[in-house]
Amino acid sequence: MASVILRNVWKKFGQVIAVRDFNLEIKDGEFIVLVGPSGCGKTTTLRMVAGLEDITQGEIYIGDRLVNDVPPKDRDIAMVFQNYALYPHMNVYDNMAFGLKMRKVPKQEIKRRVEEAAKLLGIEHLLTRKPKELSGGQRQRVALGRAIVREPKVFLMDEPLSNLDAKLRVQMRAELTKLQQKLGVTTIYVTHDQVEAMTMGHRIVVMRDGIIQQIDTPLGLYERPANLFVAGFIGSPPMNFLPVMLEEEQGVLRVKGEGFSFPLAEDMGRRLKAPRKEVVLGLRPEDITVEHRLREAHPEWVYRVKVEVVEPLGAEGLVYFSLGGQQVVARLSGSSLPKVGEEVALVFNLNRAHFFDKESGKAVA
Ligand code: ATP
């Protein structure tokens, strides 16, 4: 097992800068997820760690070894791809054993490792089958098995679940997390799916246009997004954003938007002590509620809205309405959902509000 360090890593493809000054220290045994929209440089970063892509500038260490010039086969890594890449003419056992045979690992040792991995993945009964005789989930397990038998220092996974149907994805997500915990192998996992990132990673690296936006734990990203991009990317449905003015009136800092004006609690006002006049207010759907306790504590945050759309989801529901010409969504308990057209009094929990600089998008509180 090993730590992985990327130091000032750049990748240029001609004029295109795919990865820009990437810095990350991954701890031994850590599960790191790289997440971001298509084209943000996730795969390129993973391929540089694997040695499948040259580094334009910077350093990559696996353990304490600088691997910039080490070929992929000598990096002690194992990759799992989206399209499994199983050999169709070989059975499951031979697919899993192939890499070890190439490395001239003794037969008995190969047998031991394949059987052990097969047991771990619950595919012992499939060892004599060909890939075409397997389901998508079983193929994915074989691909994982092939990586596990290598006993690598690092697993590199590029959207390994994206070919599975929604239900199986959720199931395999949990299985993979458990497996990583059990094996304790340092893992770098690429996905564009923020739910996958949030549920699997110890820490998450959010990327955009080749640039790291934020590195944090799932909860850290959710509670303290560094900028508008991260705030909008993490969370479903996304955080509501409203352009507002911050204005002090009689010693109280107020948030004013089109048709509303809310006072901020004292400590929030203090945190924003250098108020920028025009900012973007960010409020998560669950922080707009009908909760009684909050309503009683903060009657000044209650606002009457006309419900435009209701999406019941069972235990909870999404309620859409307009505020100052913007669409806003609240997440309410499924048992207290209003009807379309109804007027409801919602509480805006401004203790949980985020504020972002209008120009740079950076969080200001
Ligand atoms: P996706 O989720 O769509 O796979 P990604 O975040 O993994 O996207 P990359 O595949 O790393 O993104 O691509 C990052 C940028 O580098 C993109 O602009 C892409 O077009 C560019 N790029 C990637 N590979 C090459 C290449 N071989 N030649 C030229 N440009 C490339």
GROMACS .gro file of C-alpha atoms and ligand atoms in nm:
model
  396
    1MET     CA    1   0.000   0.000   0.000
    2ALA     CA    2   0.113   0.353  -0.058
    3SER     CA    3   0.045   0.720  -0.053
    4VAL     CA    4   0.018   0.905  -0.385
    5ILE     CA    5   0.140   1.259  -0.431
    6LEU     CA    6   0.079   1.488  -0.727
    7ARG     CA    7   0.287   1.801  -0.714
    8ASN     CA    8   0.232   2.095  -0.950
    9VAL     CA    9   0.117   1.859  -1.222
   10TRP     CA   10   0.024   2.004  -1.562
   11LYS     CA   11  -0.098   1.834  -1.878
   12LYS     CA   12  -0.118   2.010  -2.211
   13PHE     CA   13  -0.243   1.858  -2.533
   14GLY     CA   14  -0.112   2.115  -2.781
   15GLN     CA   15  -0.301   2.432  -2.698
   16VAL     CA   16  -0.547   2.258  -2.464
   17ILE     CA   17  -0.458   2.268  -2.097
   18ALA     CA   18  -0.630   1.956  -1.967
   19VAL     CA   19  -0.488   1.974  -1.612
   20ARG     CA   20  -0.351   2.288  -1.451
   21ASP     CA   21  -0.116   2.293  -1.154
   22PHE     CA   22  -0.275   1.995  -0.979
   23ASN     CA   23  -0.163   1.940  -0.618
   24LEU     CA   24  -0.289   1.652  -0.406
   25GLU     CA   25  -0.156   1.427  -0.132
   26ILE     CA   26  -0.345   1.101  -0.100
   27LYS     CA   27  -0.290   0.914   0.223
   28ASP     CA   28  -0.209   0.546   0.240
   29GLY     CA   29  -0.539   0.356   0.228
   30GLU     CA   30  -0.746   0.659   0.138
   31PHE     CA   31  -1.039   0.649  -0.107
   32ILE     CA   32  -1.016   0.965  -0.317
   33VAL     CA   33  -1.279   1.059  -0.574
   34LEU     CA   34  -1.212   1.294  -0.863
   35VAL     CA   35  -1.540   1.447  -0.972
   36GLY     CA   36  -1.646   1.715  -1.216
   37PRO     CA   37  -1.830   1.770  -1.543
   38SER     CA   38  -1.726   1.613  -1.872
   39GLY     CA   39  -1.391   1.737  -1.999
   40CYS     CA   40  -1.269   1.876  -1.664
   41GLY     CA   41  -0.953   1.663  -1.669
   42LYS     CA   42  -1.040   1.372  -1.437
   43THR     CA   43  -0.946   1.091  -1.672
   44THR     CA   44  -0.629   1.268  -1.782
   45THR     CA   45  -0.522   1.302  -1.417
   46LEU     CA   46  -0.587   0.932  -1.353
   47ARG     CA   47  -0.401   0.833  -1.668
   48MET     CA   48  -0.101   1.037  -1.560
   49VAL     CA   49  -0.092   0.851  -1.228
   50ALA     CA   50  -0.118   0.525  -1.423
   51GLY     CA   51   0.164   0.630  -1.653
   52LEU     CA   52  -0.058   0.603  -1.962
   53GLU     CA   53  -0.015   0.974  -2.028
   54ASP     CA   54   0.307   1.176  -2.004
   55ILE     CA   55   0.319   1.464  -1.760
   56THR     CA   56   0.387   1.802  -1.919
   57GLN     CA   57   0.522   1.939  -1.593
   58GLY     CA   58   0.529   1.841  -1.226
   59GLU     CA   59   0.595   1.531  -1.018
   60ILE     CA   60   0.400   1.221  -0.927
   61TYR     CA   61   0.506   0.996  -0.638
   62ILE     CA   62   0.367   0.653  -0.554
   63GLY     CA   63   0.489   0.568  -0.205
   64ASP     CA   64   0.813   0.760  -0.185
   65ARG     CA   65   0.914   0.678  -0.541
   66LEU     CA   66   0.907   0.945  -0.810
   67VAL     CA   67   0.730   0.767  -1.097
   68ASN     CA   68   0.740   1.030  -1.372
   69ASP     CA   69   0.959   0.803  -1.586
   70VAL     CA   70   0.843   0.466  -1.456
   71PRO     CA   71   0.642   0.266  -1.716
   72PRO     CA   72   0.285   0.170  -1.621
   73LYS     CA   73   0.362  -0.198  -1.562
   74ASP     CA   74   0.621  -0.110  -1.299
   75ARG     CA   75   0.407   0.135  -1.102
   76ASP     CA   76   0.235  -0.125  -0.887
   77ILE     CA   77  -0.111  -0.002  -0.978
   78ALA     CA   78  -0.420  -0.177  -1.110
   79MET     CA   79  -0.683  -0.007  -1.321
   80VAL     CA   80  -1.053  -0.077  -1.356
   81PHE     CA   81  -1.226   0.085  -1.652
   82GLN     CA   82  -1.580   0.157  -1.751
   83ASN     CA   83  -1.582  -0.105  -2.026
   84TYR     CA   84  -1.427  -0.385  -1.815
   85ALA     CA   85  -1.201  -0.488  -2.107
   86LEU     CA   86  -1.237  -0.862  -2.039
   87TYR     CA   87  -1.094  -1.109  -2.292
   88PRO     CA   88  -1.403  -1.263  -2.457
   89HIS     CA   89  -1.239  -1.596  -2.544
   90MET     CA   90  -1.109  -1.662  -2.192
   91ASN     CA   91  -1.314  -1.786  -1.900
   92VAL     CA   92  -1.341  -1.590  -1.576
   93TYR     CA   93  -1.053  -1.774  -1.410
   94ASP     CA   94  -0.818  -1.708  -1.701
   95ASN     CA   95  -0.928  -1.344  -1.727
   96MET     CA   96  -0.840  -1.294  -1.363
   97ALA     CA   97  -0.517  -1.494  -1.388
   98PHE     CA   98  -0.392  -1.340  -1.712
   99GLY     CA   99  -0.190  -1.051  -1.568
  100LEU     CA  100  -0.027  -1.278  -1.312
  101LYS     CA  101   0.067  -1.538  -1.578
  102MET     CA  102   0.230  -1.262  -1.781
  103ARG     CA  103   0.436  -1.175  -1.477
  104LYS     CA  104   0.535  -1.536  -1.435
  105VAL     CA  105   0.379  -1.570  -1.091
  106PRO     CA  106   0.393  -1.942  -0.988
  107LYS     CA  107   0.081  -2.143  -1.076
  108GLN     CA  108  -0.008  -2.233  -0.718
  109GLU     CA  109   0.018  -1.867  -0.613
  110ILE     CA  110  -0.205  -1.762  -0.904
  111LYS     CA  111  -0.463  -2.023  -0.801
  112ARG     CA  112  -0.457  -1.902  -0.443
  113ARG     CA  113  -0.499  -1.537  -0.537
  114VAL     CA  114  -0.775  -1.594  -0.796
  115GLU     CA  115  -0.973  -1.817  -0.562
  116GLU     CA  116  -0.937  -1.572  -0.277
  117ALA     CA  117  -1.050  -1.276  -0.488
  118ALA     CA  118  -1.336  -1.478  -0.637
  119LYS     CA  119  -1.454  -1.563  -0.288
  120LEU     CA  120  -1.429  -1.202  -0.176
  121LEU     CA  121  -1.642  -1.095  -0.475
  122GLY     CA  122  -1.886  -1.386  -0.454
  123ILE     CA  123  -1.805  -1.515  -0.804
  124GLU     CA  124  -1.650  -1.854  -0.718
  125HIS     CA  125  -1.928  -2.031  -0.906
  126LEU     CA  126  -1.860  -1.836  -1.226
  127LEU     CA  127  -1.492  -1.918  -1.274
  128THR     CA  128  -1.544  -2.144  -1.576
  129ARG     CA  129  -1.785  -1.912  -1.758
  130LYS     CA  130  -1.699  -1.685  -2.051
  131PRO     CA  131  -1.771  -1.308  -2.022
  132LYS     CA  132  -2.069  -1.330  -2.260
  133GLU     CA  133  -2.235  -1.571  -2.016
  134LEU     CA  134  -2.226  -1.312  -1.737
  135SER     CA  135  -2.452  -1.023  -1.636
  136GLY     CA  136  -2.319  -0.667  -1.632
  137GLY     CA  137  -2.271  -0.673  -1.257
  138GLN     CA  138  -2.087  -1.007  -1.271
  139ARG     CA  139  -1.857  -0.876  -1.545
  140GLN     CA  140  -1.782  -0.576  -1.331
  141ARG     CA  141  -1.689  -0.806  -1.042
  142VAL     CA  142  -1.455  -1.001  -1.269
  143ALA     CA  143  -1.288  -0.675  -1.375
  144LEU     CA  144  -1.247  -0.588  -1.008
  145GLY     CA  145  -1.116  -0.936  -0.937
  146ARG     CA  146  -0.853  -0.897  -1.204
  147ALA     CA  147  -0.736  -0.578  -1.030
  148ILE     CA  148  -0.744  -0.735  -0.682
  149VAL     CA  149  -0.531  -1.041  -0.770
  150ARG     CA  150  -0.250  -0.810  -0.871
  151GLU     CA  151  -0.228  -0.699  -0.506
  152PRO     CA  152  -0.136  -0.350  -0.620
  153LYS     CA  153  -0.037  -0.056  -0.406
  154VAL     CA  154  -0.300   0.162  -0.571
  155PHE     CA  155  -0.634   0.104  -0.746
  156LEU     CA  156  -0.722   0.346  -1.024
  157MET     CA  157  -1.086   0.335  -1.128
  158ASP     CA  158  -1.240   0.528  -1.416
  159GLU     CA  159  -1.621   0.536  -1.399
  160PRO     CA  160  -1.629   0.161  -1.328
  161LEU     CA  161  -2.003   0.156  -1.260
  162SER     CA  162  -2.133   0.367  -1.545
  163ASN     CA  163  -2.233   0.072  -1.766
  164LEU     CA  164  -2.461  -0.074  -1.502
  165ASP     CA  165  -2.831  -0.002  -1.465
  166ALA     CA  166  -2.937   0.237  -1.190
  167LYS     CA  167  -3.029  -0.027  -0.931
  168LEU     CA  168  -2.716  -0.234  -0.979
  169ARG     CA  169  -2.505   0.080  -0.965
  170VAL     CA  170  -2.632   0.163  -0.621
  171GLN     CA  171  -2.568  -0.195  -0.507
  172MET     CA  172  -2.218  -0.210  -0.657
  173ARG     CA  173  -2.139   0.131  -0.510
  174ALA     CA  174  -2.191  -0.007  -0.161
  175GLU     CA  175  -2.001  -0.327  -0.244
  176LEU     CA  176  -1.705  -0.135  -0.379
  177THR     CA  177  -1.693   0.087  -0.071
  178LYS     CA  178  -1.697  -0.219   0.154
  179LEU     CA  179  -1.431  -0.389  -0.054
  180GLN     CA  180  -1.203  -0.088  -0.039
  181GLN     CA  181  -1.246  -0.073   0.339
  182LYS     CA  182  -1.163  -0.440   0.371
  183LEU     CA  183  -0.858  -0.433   0.146
  184GLY     CA  184  -0.743  -0.089   0.263
  185VAL     CA  185  -0.581  -0.020  -0.074
  186THR     CA  186  -0.528   0.344  -0.170
  187THR     CA  187  -0.788   0.417  -0.438
  188ILE     CA  188  -0.838   0.697  -0.689
  189TYR     CA  189  -1.185   0.686  -0.838
  190VAL     CA  190  -1.309   0.901  -1.126
  191THR     CA  191  -1.676   0.984  -1.175
  192HIS     CA  192  -1.893   1.265  -1.305
  193ASP     CA  193  -2.171   1.161  -1.067
  194GLN     CA  194  -2.177   1.371  -0.752
  195VAL     CA  195  -2.388   1.117  -0.563
  196GLU     CA  196  -2.129   0.848  -0.631
  197ALA     CA  197  -1.857   1.087  -0.515
  198MET     CA  198  -2.043   1.182  -0.198
  199THR     CA  199  -2.125   0.826  -0.097
  200MET     CA  200  -1.789   0.664  -0.172
  201GLY     CA  201  -1.501   0.901  -0.114
  202HIS     CA  202  -1.315   0.971   0.209
  203ARG     CA  203  -1.224   1.294   0.036
  204ILE     CA  204  -1.344   1.442  -0.290
  205VAL     CA  205  -1.156   1.654  -0.540
  206VAL     CA  206  -1.395   1.874  -0.738
  207MET     CA  207  -1.251   1.977  -1.075
  208ARG     CA  208  -1.357   2.220  -1.344
  209ASP     CA  209  -1.170   2.311  -1.663
  210GLY     CA  210  -0.856   2.132  -1.545
  211ILE     CA  211  -0.847   2.325  -1.218
  212ILE     CA  212  -0.911   2.190  -0.868
  213GLN     CA  213  -1.202   2.383  -0.719
  214GLN     CA  214  -1.197   2.226  -0.373
  215ILE     CA  215  -1.066   1.923  -0.187
  216ASP     CA  216  -1.263   1.817   0.118
  217THR     CA  217  -1.464   1.542   0.286
  218PRO     CA  218  -1.817   1.487   0.150
  219LEU     CA  219  -1.969   1.673   0.445
  220GLY     CA  220  -1.710   1.951   0.423
  221LEU     CA  221  -1.797   2.012   0.058
  222TYR     CA  222  -2.166   2.013   0.137
  223GLU     CA  223  -2.145   2.244   0.434
  224ARG     CA  224  -1.862   2.472   0.327
  225PRO     CA  225  -1.849   2.493  -0.051
  226ALA     CA  226  -1.560   2.718  -0.152
  227ASN     CA  227  -1.736   2.875  -0.448
  228LEU     CA  228  -2.055   2.890  -0.654
  229PHE     CA  229  -1.945   2.607  -0.880
  230VAL     CA  230  -1.894   2.357  -0.596
  231ALA     CA  231  -2.209   2.479  -0.421
  232GLY     CA  232  -2.412   2.416  -0.735
  233PHE     CA  233  -2.244   2.087  -0.826
  234ILE     CA  234  -2.274   1.907  -0.492
  235GLY     CA  235  -2.629   1.841  -0.371
  236SER     CA  236  -2.945   1.736  -0.548
  237PRO     CA  237  -3.150   1.932  -0.625
  238PRO     CA  238  -2.883   2.196  -0.628
  239MET     CA  239  -2.854   2.488  -0.390
  240ASN     CA  240  -3.084   2.782  -0.466
  241PHE     CA  241  -2.901   3.097  -0.571
  242LEU     CA  242  -3.052   3.445  -0.539
  243PRO     CA  243  -2.884   3.776  -0.619
  244VAL     CA  244  -2.917   3.993  -0.306
  245MET     CA  245  -2.792   4.311  -0.144
  246LEU     CA  246  -2.645   4.314   0.204
  247GLU     CA  247  -2.750   4.631   0.382
  248GLU     CA  248  -2.710   4.744   0.737
  249GLU     CA  249  -3.017   4.899   0.896
  250GLN     CA  250  -3.018   5.015   1.258
  251GLY     CA  251  -2.719   4.798   1.338
  252VAL     CA  252  -2.871   4.486   1.181
  253LEU     CA  253  -2.740   4.335   0.860
  254ARG     CA  254  -3.023   4.256   0.621
  255VAL     CA  255  -3.044   4.044   0.308
  256LYS     CA  256  -3.254   4.220   0.051
  257GLY     CA  257  -3.377   4.074  -0.275
  258GLU     CA  258  -3.660   4.143  -0.512
  259GLY     CA  259  -3.969   4.138  -0.290
  260PHE     CA  260  -3.804   4.026   0.034
  261SER     CA  261  -3.588   4.160   0.313
  262PHE     CA  262  -3.462   3.934   0.592
  263PRO     CA  263  -3.251   4.029   0.893
  264LEU     CA  264  -2.948   3.812   0.956
  265ALA     CA  265  -2.872   3.671   1.300
  266GLU     CA  266  -2.607   3.862   1.487
  267ASP     CA  267  -2.326   3.609   1.452
  268MET     CA  268  -2.387   3.567   1.081
  269GLY     CA  269  -2.377   3.946   1.048
  270ARG     CA  270  -2.047   3.946   1.236
  271ARG     CA  271  -1.903   3.674   1.014
  272LEU     CA  272  -1.983   3.889   0.712
  273LYS     CA  273  -1.827   4.184   0.887
  274ALA     CA  274  -1.685   4.326   0.567
  275PRO     CA  275  -2.013   4.308   0.383
  276ARG     CA  276  -2.001   4.323   0.010
  277LYS     CA  277  -2.312   4.499  -0.099
  278GLU     CA  278  -2.408   4.278  -0.388
  279VAL     CA  279  -2.366   3.908  -0.326
  280VAL     CA  280  -2.527   3.578  -0.420
  281LEU     CA  281  -2.729   3.412  -0.145
  282GLY     CA  282  -2.716   3.033  -0.149
  283LEU     CA  283  -2.973   2.830   0.039
  284ARG     CA  284  -3.011   2.452   0.015
  285PRO     CA  285  -3.361   2.316  -0.055
  286GLU     CA  286  -3.376   2.158   0.292
  287ASP     CA  287  -3.304   2.494   0.454
  288ILE     CA  288  -3.636   2.633   0.331
  289THR     CA  289  -3.884   2.459   0.558
  290VAL     CA  290  -4.214   2.467   0.741
  291GLU     CA  291  -4.052   2.364   1.069
  292HIS     CA  292  -4.242   2.499   1.370
  293ARG     CA  293  -3.950   2.548   1.603
  294LEU     CA  294  -3.766   2.759   1.350
  295ARG     CA  295  -4.079   2.955   1.264
  296GLU     CA  296  -4.133   3.042   1.628
  297ALA     CA  297  -3.769   3.135   1.685
  298HIS     CA  298  -3.746   3.343   1.369
  299PRO     CA  299  -4.085   3.483   1.262
  300GLU     CA  300  -3.892   3.744   1.063
  301TRP     CA  301  -3.773   3.471   0.824
  302VAL     CA  302  -4.121   3.351   0.734
  303TYR     CA  303  -4.225   3.427   0.380
  304ARG     CA  304  -4.548   3.350   0.196
  305VAL     CA  305  -4.505   3.190  -0.142
  306LYS     CA  306  -4.737   3.052  -0.406
  307VAL     CA  307  -4.660   2.691  -0.490
  308GLU     CA  308  -4.601   2.631  -0.862
  309VAL     CA  309  -4.490   2.269  -0.884
  310VAL     CA  310  -4.494   1.981  -0.635
  311GLU     CA  311  -4.285   1.666  -0.683
  312PRO     CA  312  -4.375   1.403  -0.421
  313LEU     CA  313  -4.089   1.154  -0.376
  314GLY     CA  314  -4.230   0.949  -0.090
  315ALA     CA  315  -4.065   1.040   0.240
  316GLU     CA  316  -4.006   1.389   0.111
  317GLY     CA  317  -4.116   1.617  -0.170
  318LEU     CA  318  -3.985   1.908  -0.371
  319VAL     CA  319  -4.187   2.226  -0.379
  320TYR     CA  320  -4.109   2.488  -0.644
  321PHE     CA  321  -4.202   2.855  -0.631
  322SER     CA  322  -4.078   3.189  -0.766
  323LEU     CA  323  -3.895   3.454  -0.575
  324GLY     CA  324  -3.802   3.777  -0.746
  325GLY     CA  325  -3.839   3.612  -1.085
  326GLN     CA  326  -3.612   3.320  -0.989
  327GLN     CA  327  -3.723   2.963  -0.944
  328VAL     CA  328  -3.660   2.832  -0.594
  329VAL     CA  329  -3.702   2.480  -0.461
  330ALA     CA  330  -3.772   2.366  -0.106
  331ARG     CA  331  -3.744   2.009   0.022
  332LEU     CA  332  -4.033   1.935   0.259
  333SER     CA  333  -4.147   1.627   0.443
  334GLY     CA  334  -4.369   1.403   0.229
  335SER     CA  335  -4.646   1.419   0.486
  336SER     CA  336  -4.674   1.798   0.480
  337LEU     CA  337  -4.672   1.875   0.109
  338PRO     CA  338  -4.888   2.166  -0.008
  339LYS     CA  339  -5.090   2.163  -0.331
  340VAL     CA  340  -5.011   2.344  -0.653
  341GLY     CA  341  -5.150   2.699  -0.639
  342GLU     CA  342  -5.166   2.699  -0.260
  343GLU     CA  343  -5.010   2.981  -0.059
  344VAL     CA  344  -4.774   2.856   0.208
  345ALA     CA  345  -4.564   3.026   0.471
  346LEU     CA  346  -4.208   2.894   0.447
  347VAL     CA  347  -3.919   2.966   0.681
  348PHE     CA  348  -3.588   3.061   0.520
  349ASN     CA  349  -3.326   2.931   0.758
  350LEU     CA  350  -3.071   3.204   0.710
  351ASN     CA  351  -2.847   3.057   0.979
  352ARG     CA  352  -2.760   2.801   0.710
  353ALA     CA  353  -2.720   3.054   0.430
  354HIS     CA  354  -2.411   3.076   0.211
  355PHE     CA  355  -2.288   3.396   0.052
  356PHE     CA  356  -2.075   3.422  -0.258
  357ASP     CA  357  -1.893   3.710  -0.419
  358LYS     CA  358  -2.088   3.816  -0.727
  359GLU     CA  359  -1.779   3.860  -0.942
  360SER     CA  360  -1.540   3.582  -0.838
  361GLY     CA  361  -1.802   3.335  -0.713
  362LYS     CA  362  -1.590   3.270  -0.404
  363ALA     CA  363  -1.760   3.203  -0.071
  364VAL     CA  364  -1.761   3.507   0.154
  365ALA     CA  365  -1.913   3.342   0.460
  366ATP     P1  366  -1.514   1.281  -1.923
  366ATP     O1  367  -1.594   1.273  -1.797
  366ATP     O2  368  -1.595   1.327  -2.040
  366ATP     O3  369  -1.434   1.157  -1.950
  366ATP     P2  370  -1.281   1.413  -1.812
  366ATP     O4  371  -1.307   1.505  -1.700
  366ATP     O5  372  -1.229   1.279  -1.780
  366ATP     O6  373  -1.408   1.402  -1.903
  366ATP     P3  374  -1.050   1.438  -1.980
  366ATP     O7  375  -1.084   1.320  -2.064
  366ATP     O8  376  -0.942   1.426  -1.883
  366ATP     O9  377  -1.180   1.491  -1.906
  366ATP    O10  378  -1.019   1.560  -2.078
  366ATP     C1  379  -0.975   1.686  -2.034
  366ATP     C2  380  -0.954   1.779  -2.152
  366ATP    O11  381  -0.843   1.733  -2.230
  366ATP     C3  382  -1.071   1.787  -2.248
  366ATP    O12  383  -1.080   1.918  -2.295
  366ATP     C4  384  -1.031   1.692  -2.359
  366ATP    O13  385  -1.091   1.730  -2.481
  366ATP     C5  386  -0.882   1.708  -2.362
  366ATP     N1  387  -0.813   1.586  -2.407
  366ATP     C6  388  -0.813   1.465  -2.344
  366ATP     N2  389  -0.736   1.377  -2.411
  366ATP     C7  390  -0.685   1.441  -2.518
  366ATP     C8  391  -0.596   1.404  -2.625
  366ATP     N3  392  -0.544   1.282  -2.633
  366ATP     N4  393  -0.567   1.498  -2.717
  366ATP     C9  394  -0.618   1.623  -2.709
  366ATP     N5  395  -0.700   1.666  -2.611
  366ATP    C10  396  -0.734   1.576  -2.516
   0.00000   0.00000   0.00000
